[in-house]
Each structure stands twice: as C-alpha cells, then as structure tokens.
Short mmCIF file of C-alpha atoms in Angstrom, two decimals:
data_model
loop_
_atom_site.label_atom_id
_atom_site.label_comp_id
_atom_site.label_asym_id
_atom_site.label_seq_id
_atom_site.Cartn_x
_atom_site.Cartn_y
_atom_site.Cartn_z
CA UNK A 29 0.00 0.00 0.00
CA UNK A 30 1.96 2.66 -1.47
CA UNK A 31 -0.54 5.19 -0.90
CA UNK A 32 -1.57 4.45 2.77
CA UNK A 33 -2.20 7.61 5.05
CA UNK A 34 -2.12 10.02 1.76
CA UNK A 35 -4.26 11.92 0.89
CA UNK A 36 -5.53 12.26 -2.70
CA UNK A 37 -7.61 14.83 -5.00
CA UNK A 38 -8.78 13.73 -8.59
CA UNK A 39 -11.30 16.24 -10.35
CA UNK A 40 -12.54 14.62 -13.73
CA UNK A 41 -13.26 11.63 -11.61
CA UNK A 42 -16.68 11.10 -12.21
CA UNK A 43 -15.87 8.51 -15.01
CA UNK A 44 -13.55 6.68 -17.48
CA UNK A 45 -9.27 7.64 -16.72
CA UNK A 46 -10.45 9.62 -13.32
CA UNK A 47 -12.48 7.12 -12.06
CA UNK A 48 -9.74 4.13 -12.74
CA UNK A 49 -7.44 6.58 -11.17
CA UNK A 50 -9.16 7.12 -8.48
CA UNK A 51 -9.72 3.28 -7.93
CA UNK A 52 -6.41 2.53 -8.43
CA UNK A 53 -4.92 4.96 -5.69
CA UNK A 54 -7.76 3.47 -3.15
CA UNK A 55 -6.22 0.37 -3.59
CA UNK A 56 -2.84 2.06 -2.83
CA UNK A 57 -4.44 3.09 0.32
CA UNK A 58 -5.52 7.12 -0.34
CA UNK A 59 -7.88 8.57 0.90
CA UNK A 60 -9.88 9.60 -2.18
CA UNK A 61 -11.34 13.15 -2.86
CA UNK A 62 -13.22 12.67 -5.90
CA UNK A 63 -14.28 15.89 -7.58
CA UNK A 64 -16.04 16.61 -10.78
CA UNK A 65 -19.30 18.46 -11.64
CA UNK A 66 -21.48 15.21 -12.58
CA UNK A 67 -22.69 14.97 -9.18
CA UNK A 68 -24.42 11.25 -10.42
CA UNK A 69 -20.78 10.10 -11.71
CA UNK A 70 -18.87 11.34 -8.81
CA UNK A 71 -20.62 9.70 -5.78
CA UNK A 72 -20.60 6.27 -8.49
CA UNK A 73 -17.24 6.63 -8.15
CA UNK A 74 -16.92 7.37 -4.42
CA UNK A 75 -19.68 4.45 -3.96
CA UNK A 76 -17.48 1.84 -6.03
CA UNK A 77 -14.27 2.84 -4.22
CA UNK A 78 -15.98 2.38 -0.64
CA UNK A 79 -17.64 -0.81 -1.84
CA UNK A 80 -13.96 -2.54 -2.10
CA UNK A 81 -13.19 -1.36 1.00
CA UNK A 82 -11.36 1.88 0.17
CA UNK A 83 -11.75 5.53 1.80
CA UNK A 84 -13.36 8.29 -1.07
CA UNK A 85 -15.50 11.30 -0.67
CA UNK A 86 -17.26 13.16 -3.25
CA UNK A 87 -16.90 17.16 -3.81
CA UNK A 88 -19.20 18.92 -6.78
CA UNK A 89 -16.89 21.51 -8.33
CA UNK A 90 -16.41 23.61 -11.41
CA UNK A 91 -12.48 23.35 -11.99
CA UNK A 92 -12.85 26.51 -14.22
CA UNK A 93 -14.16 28.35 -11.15
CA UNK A 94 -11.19 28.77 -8.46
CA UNK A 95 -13.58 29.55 -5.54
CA UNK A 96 -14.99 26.25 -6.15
CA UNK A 97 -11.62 24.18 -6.00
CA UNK A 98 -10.58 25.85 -3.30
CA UNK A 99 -13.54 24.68 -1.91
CA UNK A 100 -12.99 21.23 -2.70
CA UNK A 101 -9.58 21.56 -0.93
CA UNK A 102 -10.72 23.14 1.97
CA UNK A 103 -13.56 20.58 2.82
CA UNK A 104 -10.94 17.94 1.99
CA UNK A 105 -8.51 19.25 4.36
CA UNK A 106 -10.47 20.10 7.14
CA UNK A 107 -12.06 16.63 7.03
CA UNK A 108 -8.71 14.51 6.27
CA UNK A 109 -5.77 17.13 6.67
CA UNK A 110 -3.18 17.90 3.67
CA UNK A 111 -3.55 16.90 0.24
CA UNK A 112 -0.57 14.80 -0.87
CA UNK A 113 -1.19 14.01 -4.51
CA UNK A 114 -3.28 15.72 -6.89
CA UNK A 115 -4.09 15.00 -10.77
CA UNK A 116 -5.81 17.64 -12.67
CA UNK A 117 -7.57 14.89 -15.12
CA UNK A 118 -10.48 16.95 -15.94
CA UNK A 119 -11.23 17.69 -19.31
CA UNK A 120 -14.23 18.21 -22.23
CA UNK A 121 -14.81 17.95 -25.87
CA UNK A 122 -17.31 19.48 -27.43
CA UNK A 123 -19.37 18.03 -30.93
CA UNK A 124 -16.93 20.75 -33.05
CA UNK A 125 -13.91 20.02 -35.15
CA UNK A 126 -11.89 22.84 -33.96
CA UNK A 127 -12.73 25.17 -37.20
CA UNK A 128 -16.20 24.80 -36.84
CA UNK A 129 -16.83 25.74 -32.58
CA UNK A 130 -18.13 28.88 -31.22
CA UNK A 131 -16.48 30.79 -28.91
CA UNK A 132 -18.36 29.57 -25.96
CA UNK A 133 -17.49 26.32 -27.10
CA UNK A 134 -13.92 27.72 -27.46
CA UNK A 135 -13.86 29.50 -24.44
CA UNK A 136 -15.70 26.46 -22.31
CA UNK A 137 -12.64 23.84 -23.44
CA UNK A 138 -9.80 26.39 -22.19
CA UNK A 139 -11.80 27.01 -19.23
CA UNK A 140 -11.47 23.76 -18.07
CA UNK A 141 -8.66 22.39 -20.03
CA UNK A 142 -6.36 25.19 -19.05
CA UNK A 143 -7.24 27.38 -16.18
CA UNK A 144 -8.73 24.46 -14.74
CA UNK A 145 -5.40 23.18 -14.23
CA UNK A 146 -4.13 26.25 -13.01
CA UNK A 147 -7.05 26.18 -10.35
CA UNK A 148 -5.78 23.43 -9.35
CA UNK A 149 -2.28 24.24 -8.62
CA UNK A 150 -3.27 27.86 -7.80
#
C-alpha cells in the first residue's frame, strides 16, 4: 500500500481515466477526494471505491471556477488534513472540429482544459 495515510484529489473523476485513477490509488491506500461536476458520476465513483473497502469522498466543483476548487480543498482538508497528490484529469470535448466551434465552445474547453489546471495548482 503505497498510498496508505495520503491523501488524494482527482477532479474529472466522475468517469472513465479519473475514475480508474481514483480506484487505483484506493487500492494504494488514499484517501480519495473525488471531484467533478457530474454529481451522479462522482458519488458512483466514491460508492465503487468504498464498496472494495477503500476511503473516497465526493466534492461537486467547477475546476474553471477557483472559488470552487478551493472549496474542494478546503472541505478535503479540514475533514482529512493535507492533500498529498493531486491530478488535474479533468477535461471536455465538445461536438466541433476545432474550425467549426463557437467561442463559448472555445472558451468552455480552455476554461477547463487550461485554467482548470491552473485552479488546481493555484
């Protein structure tokens, strides 16, 4: 158990490489903080990991919106002190080839793609 007595936030988790991710470092022994804005796919996750025994907690966030990650953070570290590892894994596509989006299509993908990794190193 690699992992045992960390502590460790995902945000894209709510499915497919955050979810294994988050699985995986369960079975290393984190204590998962799951976080993603599909509130359904996020406690799955959290549910799954508890289910084979594992410590996770879910936390809805926006990682596009800083006050909202450092929300997830706070509630994470008041509840289970310091974060230890962190993987900014969240990430969206939108039904565009590139030359074809909008701007809010355009603007939504570097929202989360980019700042939202800068939220969550901020």
């Amino acid at each position: 158990m690699r992992l045992k007595d960390k502590n460790a936030l995902v945000t894209g988790a709510a499915q497919g490489i955050g979810r294994s991710v988050c699985q995986r470092f369960a079975e290393e022994g984190a204590k998962v903080l799951v976080v993603d804005m599909n509130e359904e796919g996020g406690e799955e996750t959290a549910r799954l990991i508890r289910e084979a025994g594992g410590e996770a907690f879910f936390h809805k966030a926006d990682v596009s919106k800083l006050d909202e990650v450092e929300g997830a953070l706070d509630a994470s570290e008041a509840a289970h002190g310091p974060i230890h590892v962190m993987v900014n894994n969240a990430g969206i596509v939108r039904a565009a080839m590139l030359h074809k989006m909008s701007e809010e299509q355009w603007d939504s993908v570097i929202a989360v793609h980019l700042k939202g990794t800068w939220t969550g190193i901020h």
